[in-house]
Short mmCIF file of C-alpha atoms and ligand atoms in Angstrom, two decimals:
data_model
loop_
_atom_site.label_atom_id
_atom_site.label_comp_id
_atom_site.label_asym_id
_atom_site.label_seq_id
_atom_site.Cartn_x
_atom_site.Cartn_y
_atom_site.Cartn_z
CA MET A 1 28.11 -6.23 -18.80
CA LYS A 2 31.08 -4.24 -18.94
CA LYS A 3 33.20 -3.35 -15.91
CA ILE A 4 34.19 0.39 -16.31
CA GLU A 5 37.47 1.06 -14.21
CA ALA A 6 38.27 4.86 -14.43
CA ILE A 7 41.58 6.37 -12.48
CA ILE A 8 40.20 9.94 -11.50
CA ARG A 9 41.55 12.80 -9.09
CA PRO A 10 40.73 12.48 -5.65
CA GLU A 11 39.13 15.83 -5.68
CA LYS A 12 36.76 14.94 -8.70
CA LEU A 13 35.10 11.98 -5.80
CA ASN A 14 31.80 14.22 -5.16
CA GLU A 15 31.43 15.19 -8.82
CA VAL A 16 31.61 11.88 -10.36
CA LYS A 17 29.25 9.96 -7.64
CA SER A 18 26.53 12.75 -8.30
CA ALA A 19 26.80 12.65 -12.21
CA LEU A 20 26.41 8.65 -12.26
CA ASP A 21 23.84 9.43 -9.38
CA ASP A 22 21.98 11.42 -11.87
CA LEU A 23 22.04 8.91 -14.49
CA GLY A 24 20.47 6.04 -12.12
CA PHE A 25 23.74 4.27 -11.42
CA HIS A 26 24.38 4.01 -7.59
CA GLY A 27 26.26 0.60 -6.77
CA MET A 28 30.04 1.31 -7.17
CA ASN A 29 33.66 1.21 -5.72
CA PHE A 30 36.01 3.80 -5.07
CA ILE A 31 39.51 2.37 -4.40
CA GLN A 32 42.47 4.51 -3.04
CA VAL A 33 45.46 3.88 -5.15
CA THR A 34 48.60 5.27 -6.39
CA GLY A 35 50.37 5.06 -9.75
CA ARG A 36 51.93 6.95 -12.70
CA GLY A 37 50.86 8.09 -16.12
CA ALA A 38 52.73 8.91 -19.70
CA GLN A 39 54.86 11.49 -17.44
CA ARG A 40 55.92 9.03 -14.92
CA GLY A 41 55.02 10.97 -12.08
CA VAL A 42 55.99 14.87 -11.23
CA VAL A 43 58.96 16.71 -10.65
CA HIS A 44 59.23 18.78 -7.58
CA GLN A 45 62.06 20.95 -6.83
CA GLY A 46 63.81 19.66 -3.30
CA ARG A 47 64.95 22.14 -0.77
CA GLY A 48 68.63 21.98 -2.00
CA GLY A 49 67.49 22.79 -5.25
CA GLN A 50 67.75 19.47 -6.98
CA ALA A 51 64.88 17.68 -8.89
CA VAL A 52 62.74 15.08 -6.97
CA THR A 53 60.67 13.13 -9.07
CA VAL A 54 57.26 11.76 -6.85
CA ASP A 55 55.95 8.79 -9.20
CA MET A 56 53.39 7.28 -6.70
CA LEU A 57 50.20 9.95 -7.16
CA PRO A 58 47.51 9.66 -5.20
CA LYS A 59 44.41 9.13 -7.26
CA LEU A 60 41.23 7.22 -6.98
CA LYS A 61 39.66 4.28 -9.05
CA LEU A 62 36.15 4.11 -9.78
CA GLU A 63 35.05 0.55 -10.41
CA VAL A 64 31.19 0.37 -11.71
CA VAL A 65 29.73 -2.79 -13.58
CA VAL A 66 27.03 -1.45 -15.91
CA SER A 67 24.74 -2.75 -18.86
CA ASP A 68 26.41 -2.94 -22.16
CA MET A 69 23.76 -0.54 -23.47
CA ALA A 70 24.68 1.74 -20.80
CA VAL A 71 28.71 2.00 -21.29
CA GLU A 72 28.76 4.96 -23.29
CA ARG A 73 26.50 7.30 -21.16
CA VAL A 74 28.49 5.99 -18.17
CA ILE A 75 31.99 7.13 -19.95
CA ASP A 76 30.75 10.34 -21.12
CA ALA A 77 29.36 11.46 -17.52
CA ILE A 78 32.47 10.35 -16.26
CA ILE A 79 34.60 12.30 -18.66
CA GLN A 80 32.57 15.34 -17.99
CA ALA A 81 32.72 15.49 -14.50
CA ALA A 82 36.53 14.26 -14.05
CA ARG A 83 38.10 16.59 -16.83
CA THR A 84 39.85 19.57 -16.22
CA GLY A 85 42.31 19.50 -19.50
CA ASN A 86 45.43 19.49 -17.18
CA ILE A 87 47.45 16.23 -17.46
CA GLY A 88 46.69 13.95 -14.82
CA ASP A 89 42.86 14.05 -15.26
CA GLY A 90 43.05 10.52 -15.40
CA LYS A 91 42.14 7.17 -17.87
CA ILE A 92 39.25 4.66 -18.13
CA PHE A 93 39.28 0.90 -19.03
CA VAL A 94 36.34 -0.99 -19.72
CA SER A 95 36.40 -4.83 -19.58
CA PRO A 96 33.57 -7.62 -20.19
CA ILE A 97 32.10 -9.33 -16.89
CA GLU A 98 30.29 -12.80 -17.52
CA GLU A 99 27.88 -12.77 -14.21
CA ALA A 100 26.75 -10.04 -12.01
CA ILE A 101 24.99 -11.87 -8.63
CA ARG A 102 22.60 -9.85 -6.03
CA VAL A 103 23.50 -11.83 -3.12
CA ARG A 104 20.04 -11.26 -1.22
CA THR A 105 17.72 -12.46 -3.76
CA GLY A 106 20.04 -14.78 -5.78
CA GLU A 107 19.13 -12.66 -9.22
CA ARG A 108 21.36 -13.04 -12.27
CA GLY A 109 22.70 -10.87 -14.99
CA GLU A 110 21.82 -6.94 -15.44
CA VAL A 111 18.86 -6.74 -13.07
CA ALA A 112 21.57 -7.81 -10.55
CA VAL A 113 24.02 -4.49 -11.11
N1 ATP B 1 48.37 2.24 -19.06
C1 ATP B 1 47.83 2.85 -17.83
N2 ATP B 1 47.53 1.51 -16.73
C2 ATP B 1 46.80 1.39 -15.61
N3 ATP B 1 47.14 2.68 -15.02
C3 ATP B 1 47.02 3.74 -15.76
C4 ATP B 1 47.71 3.79 -16.90
N4 ATP B 1 48.14 4.77 -17.11
C5 ATP B 1 47.57 5.78 -16.30
N5 ATP B 1 47.41 5.36 -15.38
C6 ATP B 1 46.93 5.54 -13.79
O1 ATP B 1 46.10 6.33 -14.22
C7 ATP B 1 46.56 7.73 -13.30
C8 ATP B 1 46.47 9.03 -14.34
O2 ATP B 1 46.82 8.81 -15.40
P1 ATP B 1 47.12 10.39 -16.43
O3 ATP B 1 46.05 10.54 -16.36
O4 ATP B 1 48.56 10.74 -15.94
O5 ATP B 1 47.46 9.12 -18.03
P2 ATP B 1 48.15 9.95 -18.90
O6 ATP B 1 48.76 8.53 -20.10
O7 ATP B 1 49.64 10.09 -18.27
O8 ATP B 1 47.75 10.97 -19.40
P3 ATP B 1 47.75 12.40 -19.56
O9 ATP B 1 49.11 12.95 -20.30
O10 ATP B 1 46.58 13.38 -19.47
O11 ATP B 1 48.70 12.80 -18.00
C9 ATP B 1 47.82 7.07 -13.04
O12 ATP B 1 48.69 7.78 -12.14
C10 ATP B 1 47.90 5.90 -12.91
O13 ATP B 1 47.07 5.52 -11.68
MG1 MG B 2 49.91 11.88 -16.93
#
């Protein structure tokens, strides 16, 4: 199993969610985060004409644990749904998951995700 963490634009929430629903992935977390990427935030013009850097940009972190077999499908679906082509589209991280347990039944492993 793998955990896919995708930082996405907040306005892409519904598109990403329904893309994953369409693939049959229903359990996931959406966490509000603030962060910055390679551009170190964005620069706005202040009232006095001065440059104001904002490097705490609101994003959503999608967290979904899937079987190894599903990883590439899920990544592709997230990219398709979340991409605008502009800077700040987000980033996807993949990490291994040792175990998953459904509390209600005690089921373990891929059947539990
Ligand atoms: N290396 C990283 N580790 C953890 N979080 C990151 C990392 N890079 C970006 N993020 C998070 O992802 C958000 C979006 O990043 P962003 O899409 O701007 O990445 P980027 O590398 O700057 O790519 P782009 O050039 O397309 O903007 C950031 O606001 C931050 O929350
Ligand atoms: Mg960026």
